[in-house]
Structure formats: structure tokens, C-alpha cells
Tab-separated table of C-alpha atoms in Angstrom:
chain	number	residue	atom	x	y	z
T	176	ASN	CA	0.000	0.000	0.000
T	177	ALA	CA	1.876	3.079	-1.260
T	178	GLY	CA	-0.297	5.765	0.426
T	179	VAL	CA	0.354	9.241	-1.021
T	180	THR	CA	3.036	9.434	-3.692
T	181	GLN	CA	4.568	12.692	-4.888
T	182	THR	CA	6.897	13.271	-7.807
T	183	PRO	CA	9.436	14.694	-8.327
T	184	LYS	CA	11.286	14.817	-4.992
T	185	PHE	CA	13.495	17.710	-6.069
T	186	ARG	CA	13.303	20.267	-8.843
T	187	ILE	CA	15.105	23.457	-9.810
T	188	LEU	CA	13.219	25.878	-12.031
T	189	LYS	CA	14.251	29.075	-13.708
T	190	ILE	CA	12.115	32.164	-13.198
T	191	GLY	CA	9.191	32.090	-15.605
T	192	GLN	CA	9.243	28.346	-16.209
T	193	SER	CA	6.225	26.172	-15.521
T	194	MET	CA	5.894	22.713	-14.054
T	195	THR	CA	3.440	20.236	-12.616
T	196	LEU	CA	3.891	18.522	-9.269
T	197	GLN	CA	2.279	15.113	-9.360
T	198	CYS	CA	0.334	13.548	-6.500
T	199	THR	CA	-1.517	10.263	-6.401
T	200	GLN	CA	-3.076	8.286	-3.557
T	201	ASP	CA	-4.298	4.707	-3.437
T	202	MET	CA	-6.418	4.895	-0.270
T	203	ASN	CA	-9.623	5.942	-2.038
T	204	HIS	CA	-9.712	9.170	-0.039
T	205	ASN	CA	-12.179	11.773	-1.223
T	206	TYR	CA	-10.288	14.743	0.196
T	207	MET	CA	-6.919	15.860	-1.140
T	208	TYR	CA	-4.763	18.872	-0.337
T	209	TRP	CA	-1.663	20.761	-1.379
T	210	TYR	CA	0.424	22.517	1.263
T	211	ARG	CA	3.662	24.419	1.126
T	212	GLN	CA	6.134	24.844	3.941
T	213	ASP	CA	8.567	27.726	4.041
T	214	PRO	CA	11.530	27.755	6.459
T	215	GLY	CA	10.448	28.576	10.009
T	216	MET	CA	6.767	28.577	9.076
T	217	GLY	CA	3.874	26.192	9.421
T	218	LEU	CA	2.279	24.393	6.538
T	219	LYS	CA	0.048	26.654	4.460
T	220	LEU	CA	-2.849	25.341	2.393
T	221	ILE	CA	-2.680	26.119	-1.318
T	222	TYR	CA	-5.598	24.152	-2.744
T	223	TYR	CA	-7.915	21.395	-1.662
T	224	SER	CA	-10.423	19.085	-3.291
T	225	VAL	CA	-13.389	17.266	-1.764
T	226	GLY	CA	-13.825	14.958	-4.722
T	227	ALA	CA	-13.255	14.505	-8.436
T	228	GLY	CA	-14.128	17.667	-10.311
T	229	ILE	CA	-14.300	19.866	-7.187
T	230	THR	CA	-11.440	22.118	-6.104
T	231	ASP	CA	-11.080	25.268	-4.044
T	232	LYS	CA	-8.374	27.657	-2.918
T	233	GLY	CA	-6.762	27.739	0.490
T	234	GLU	CA	-4.899	30.595	2.141
T	235	VAL	CA	-2.138	30.803	-0.505
T	236	LEU	CA	-3.926	32.632	-3.273
T	237	ASN	CA	-1.758	33.162	-6.311
T	238	GLY	CA	0.579	31.376	-8.691
T	239	TYR	CA	-0.943	27.911	-8.643
T	240	ASN	CA	-3.618	25.844	-10.281
T	241	VAL	CA	-4.988	22.355	-9.741
T	242	SER	CA	-7.241	19.794	-11.342
T	243	ARG	CA	-8.982	16.703	-9.952
T	244	SER	CA	-10.180	14.511	-12.779
T	245	THR	CA	-9.975	11.275	-10.755
T	246	THR	CA	-10.209	10.331	-7.081
T	247	GLU	CA	-6.571	9.208	-7.113
T	248	ASP	CA	-4.750	12.145	-8.732
T	249	PHE	CA	-4.378	15.779	-7.700
T	250	PRO	CA	-1.642	17.544	-9.709
T	251	LEU	CA	-0.479	21.054	-8.799
T	252	ARG	CA	0.495	23.353	-11.636
T	253	LEU	CA	2.928	26.258	-11.249
T	254	GLU	CA	2.745	28.797	-14.042
T	255	LEU	CA	5.460	31.427	-14.488
T	256	ALA	CA	7.535	30.316	-11.510
T	257	ALA	CA	8.828	33.039	-9.182
T	258	PRO	CA	11.509	32.927	-6.433
T	259	SER	CA	8.711	33.329	-3.850
T	260	GLN	CA	7.529	29.833	-4.810
T	261	THR	CA	10.750	28.269	-3.545
T	262	SER	CA	9.429	25.941	-0.867
T	263	VAL	CA	8.736	22.358	0.114
T	264	TYR	CA	5.410	21.177	-1.223
T	265	PHE	CA	3.353	18.461	0.432
T	266	CYS	CA	0.367	16.668	-0.968
T	267	ALA	CA	-2.031	15.056	1.495
T	268	SER	CA	-5.274	13.134	1.556
T	269	SER	CA	-7.892	12.291	4.136
T	270	TYR	CA	-11.207	10.678	4.778
T	271	PRO	CA	-14.078	13.144	4.879
T	272	PRO	CA	-14.445	14.573	8.368
T	273	ALA	CA	-17.405	13.441	10.392
T	274	GLY	CA	-20.386	15.733	10.392
T	275	SER	CA	-20.726	18.771	8.184
T	276	PHE	CA	-18.019	19.746	5.754
T	277	ARG	CA	-14.913	21.257	7.283
T	278	LEU	CA	-11.371	21.477	6.091
T	279	SER	CA	-10.131	20.314	9.448
T	280	ALA	CA	-10.247	16.562	8.876
T	281	GLU	CA	-9.379	14.110	11.613
T	282	LYS	CA	-5.986	13.324	10.213
T	283	LEU	CA	-4.058	13.877	7.024
T	284	PHE	CA	-1.894	11.376	5.184
T	285	PHE	CA	1.047	13.176	3.638
T	286	GLY	CA	3.359	12.437	0.757
T	287	SER	CA	7.104	12.758	1.241
T	288	GLY	CA	7.281	16.222	-0.293
T	289	THR	CA	8.805	18.031	-3.262
T	290	GLN	CA	11.695	20.440	-2.682
T	291	LEU	CA	11.320	23.179	-5.296
T	292	SER	CA	13.855	25.935	-5.920
T	293	VAL	CA	13.161	28.796	-8.318
T	294	LEU	CA	16.308	30.626	-9.359
M	35	ASP	CA	-1.057	35.826	10.886
M	36	GLN	CA	0.229	32.875	12.842
M	37	GLN	CA	-2.783	31.486	14.625
M	38	VAL	CA	-0.823	28.484	15.859
M	39	LYS	CA	2.574	29.010	17.441
M	40	GLN	CA	5.271	26.666	18.596
M	41	ASN	CA	7.653	29.009	20.343
M	42	SER	CA	10.487	26.530	20.845
M	43	PRO	CA	12.224	25.744	17.548
M	44	SER	CA	14.211	22.968	19.213
M	45	LEU	CA	14.306	20.787	22.308
M	46	SER	CA	16.949	18.342	23.513
M	47	VAL	CA	16.299	15.685	26.172
M	48	GLN	CA	18.063	12.640	27.530
M	49	GLU	CA	16.807	9.189	26.667
M	50	GLY	CA	14.335	7.938	29.263
M	51	ARG	CA	13.325	11.430	30.409
M	52	ILE	CA	10.123	13.289	29.589
M	53	SER	CA	9.818	15.455	26.481
M	54	ILE	CA	7.287	18.278	26.629
M	55	LEU	CA	6.429	20.099	23.422
M	56	ASN	CA	4.219	23.155	23.605
M	57	CYS	CA	1.783	24.830	21.260
M	58	ASP	CA	-0.307	28.004	21.630
M	59	TYR	CA	-3.217	29.144	19.508
M	60	THR	CA	-5.151	32.362	19.220
M	61	ASN	CA	-8.419	31.426	17.530
M	62	SER	CA	-11.095	30.296	19.993
M	63	MET	CA	-13.023	28.694	17.108
M	64	PHE	CA	-10.469	25.867	16.910
M	65	ASP	CA	-12.057	22.735	18.332
M	66	TYR	CA	-9.809	19.913	17.195
M	67	PHE	CA	-6.072	19.616	17.682
M	68	LEU	CA	-3.522	17.236	16.243
M	69	TRP	CA	0.168	16.484	16.521
M	70	TYR	CA	2.206	15.289	13.575
M	71	LYS	CA	5.723	13.893	13.557
M	72	LYS	CA	8.135	14.380	10.674
M	73	TYR	CA	11.388	12.612	9.918
M	74	PRO	CA	13.858	14.071	7.379
M	75	ALA	CA	12.924	13.480	3.737
M	76	GLU	CA	9.496	12.178	4.756
M	77	GLY	CA	6.079	13.749	5.010
M	78	PRO	CA	4.466	14.437	8.380
M	79	THR	CA	2.658	11.484	9.943
M	80	PHE	CA	-0.241	11.715	12.343
M	81	LEU	CA	0.647	11.069	15.965
M	82	ILE	CA	-2.234	11.926	18.279
M	83	SER	CA	-5.250	14.215	18.425
M	84	ILE	CA	-7.647	15.734	20.935
M	85	SER	CA	-11.095	17.251	20.704
M	86	SER	CA	-11.937	20.426	22.580
M	87	ILE	CA	-14.441	18.512	24.701
M	88	LYS	CA	-11.527	16.725	26.363
M	89	ASP	CA	-8.498	17.976	28.245
M	90	LYS	CA	-6.318	14.902	27.891
M	91	ASN	CA	-5.754	12.076	25.454
M	92	GLU	CA	-3.253	9.249	25.819
M	93	ASP	CA	-1.780	6.819	23.344
M	94	GLY	CA	1.018	4.711	24.763
M	95	ARG	CA	3.995	6.940	25.536
M	96	PHE	CA	2.286	9.987	24.054
M	97	THR	CA	-0.168	12.215	25.914
M	98	VAL	CA	-1.691	15.451	24.683
M	99	PHE	CA	-3.043	17.987	27.170
M	100	LEU	CA	-5.404	20.791	26.216
M	101	ASN	CA	-5.954	23.929	28.287
M	102	LYS	CA	-8.754	25.783	26.495
M	103	SER	CA	-8.792	28.785	28.810
M	104	ALA	CA	-5.089	29.352	28.123
M	105	LYS	CA	-5.400	28.337	24.444
M	106	HIS	CA	-2.496	26.002	25.001
M	107	LEU	CA	-1.768	22.385	24.258
M	108	SER	CA	1.213	20.236	25.007
M	109	LEU	CA	2.544	16.871	23.938
M	110	HIS	CA	4.269	14.722	26.548
M	111	ILE	CA	6.475	11.825	25.537
M	112	VAL	CA	7.407	9.480	28.366
M	113	PRO	CA	9.902	7.880	28.307
M	114	SER	CA	11.665	9.566	25.416
M	115	GLN	CA	13.566	7.335	23.009
M	116	PRO	CA	16.216	8.178	20.385
M	117	GLY	CA	13.739	7.127	17.669
M	118	ASP	CA	11.486	9.987	18.800
M	119	SER	CA	14.014	12.468	17.388
M	120	ALA	CA	12.028	14.312	14.725
M	121	VAL	CA	10.203	17.559	14.038
M	122	TYR	CA	6.807	17.773	15.742
M	123	PHE	CA	4.034	19.950	14.341
M	124	CYS	CA	0.878	20.898	16.136
M	125	ALA	CA	-2.219	21.679	14.112
M	126	ALA	CA	-5.520	23.249	15.069
M	127	GLY	CA	-8.775	22.722	13.234
M	128	GLY	CA	-11.975	24.689	13.097
M	129	ASN	CA	-13.343	25.791	9.769
M	130	ASP	CA	-9.885	25.133	8.402
M	131	MET	CA	-6.615	23.676	9.618
M	132	ARG	CA	-3.642	25.755	10.759
M	133	PHE	CA	-0.186	24.414	11.504
M	134	GLY	CA	2.575	25.529	13.800
M	135	ALA	CA	6.143	25.904	12.512
M	136	GLY	CA	7.358	22.814	14.324
M	137	THR	CA	9.725	21.903	17.145
M	138	ARG	CA	12.790	19.782	16.472
M	139	LEU	CA	13.168	17.194	19.232
M	140	THR	CA	16.513	15.507	19.778
M	141	VAL	CA	16.649	12.602	22.196
M	142	LYS	CA	20.213	11.824	23.256
M	143	PRO	CA	21.194	8.259	24.156
């Protein structure tokens, strides 16, 4: 059981380049998330999805896009990379939280992260 | 705005002693709290959680305490083991989830 798999593990981009961070999970989780972690800071939510075809923004507003065509996959697209996007990116998934919809699920299952540098 | 703060970037303890990791939050709407553990080159993994209706939750060597009036939670690890050396993140959930910056725990043999 692989859990949440992210690729690539490391990437260096030049300013203005674009790339897609891949994320796939095999736990049949409805909810998926993308976070970034900057040095000395907590994880910040970029985008989340509550199911195939449904996505919404988190607290990081600009510079990213996502799609969710299947339950398993949740790729994150960076267009026109900027140095401010240098960070470690984590994909995560979860079961739906009990009760009414909330982003604060019981627990998240994380991938191993992608270290991205934009130079 | 950092709604969840872990004010100690690092903590070092001797094997067999207690490790206490602290976390403070500002938003009184948070009603669910979690601790995650992260080893280098891995993603965070869930460790233990607590609902705001409780003030304590135990799981083996790990206990989380919640003081709602002080908006403070702590993770106790007893006894600490070298394999516990990792970065520990607290997270608080309400309408969304906010994470602290983490505390690096080193347990010395």
C-alpha cells in the first residue's frame, strides 16, 4: 500500500518556467490537499479538493492551479515560476471529516514532499 | 497571521526522560487539535489528536493535554527514546486547519 506518492522529490526551475507537481493516492480518499512549507513557518494550504471535479483555494492565493479529474490524482500546476515559490510542497489526503463539511479533517496522510527551488 | 505558534524551535532531552512540546493558539473557534511527527525526507505522519471537549488524550507513551482557557496544548512523551528524534508539528482545526512551525526534538542516548 503506497499511500500518497509525490513526484518529483526535487526540482530546480528558472524564473518564468512552468511545471506540474504530481500527486496520487491509493487509499480511495475523497479529500486531497496541497500545502507548502517555508523555512520557520507552518504548513500553508494552497488548494484542496473534496472529490473529483471539485477544487477550491486555500490561504495561498496566487501562482498555482490544480485539477482533480480522478479520485486518485491531484496535480499542482505552477505557471510562471517566481523565487517566492521556492518551498517544500506536500500533498495530502484524508477521509471526509465526520459531520458537516470542514477542512479540518481528523488526520491527514502526507506524501514525502517536493523540494522546489526557483532561481 | 500565525494562529498556531510553537515558540520553541528545538528541544533536547536525555533518553528515558520526559519530552514536553508546547503549542499556543489564538483562535477560539479551533475545536480539534492534532500532533504530527516528521522525519527528514518524509512527510508528516499523524501522531495523536484531541477534541476540545476533552483535556487529555493518551496513546502509549504519548499524551496530549489541552488547556482551552489558556489556548495552550502540550505533547508529553514518556519515556523519550532516540527514535522519537524528529520535528513535531501541532495543528488546530476549526473551519480550516492551521499548523505551527514545528519543534525539532533531539533525544540523546
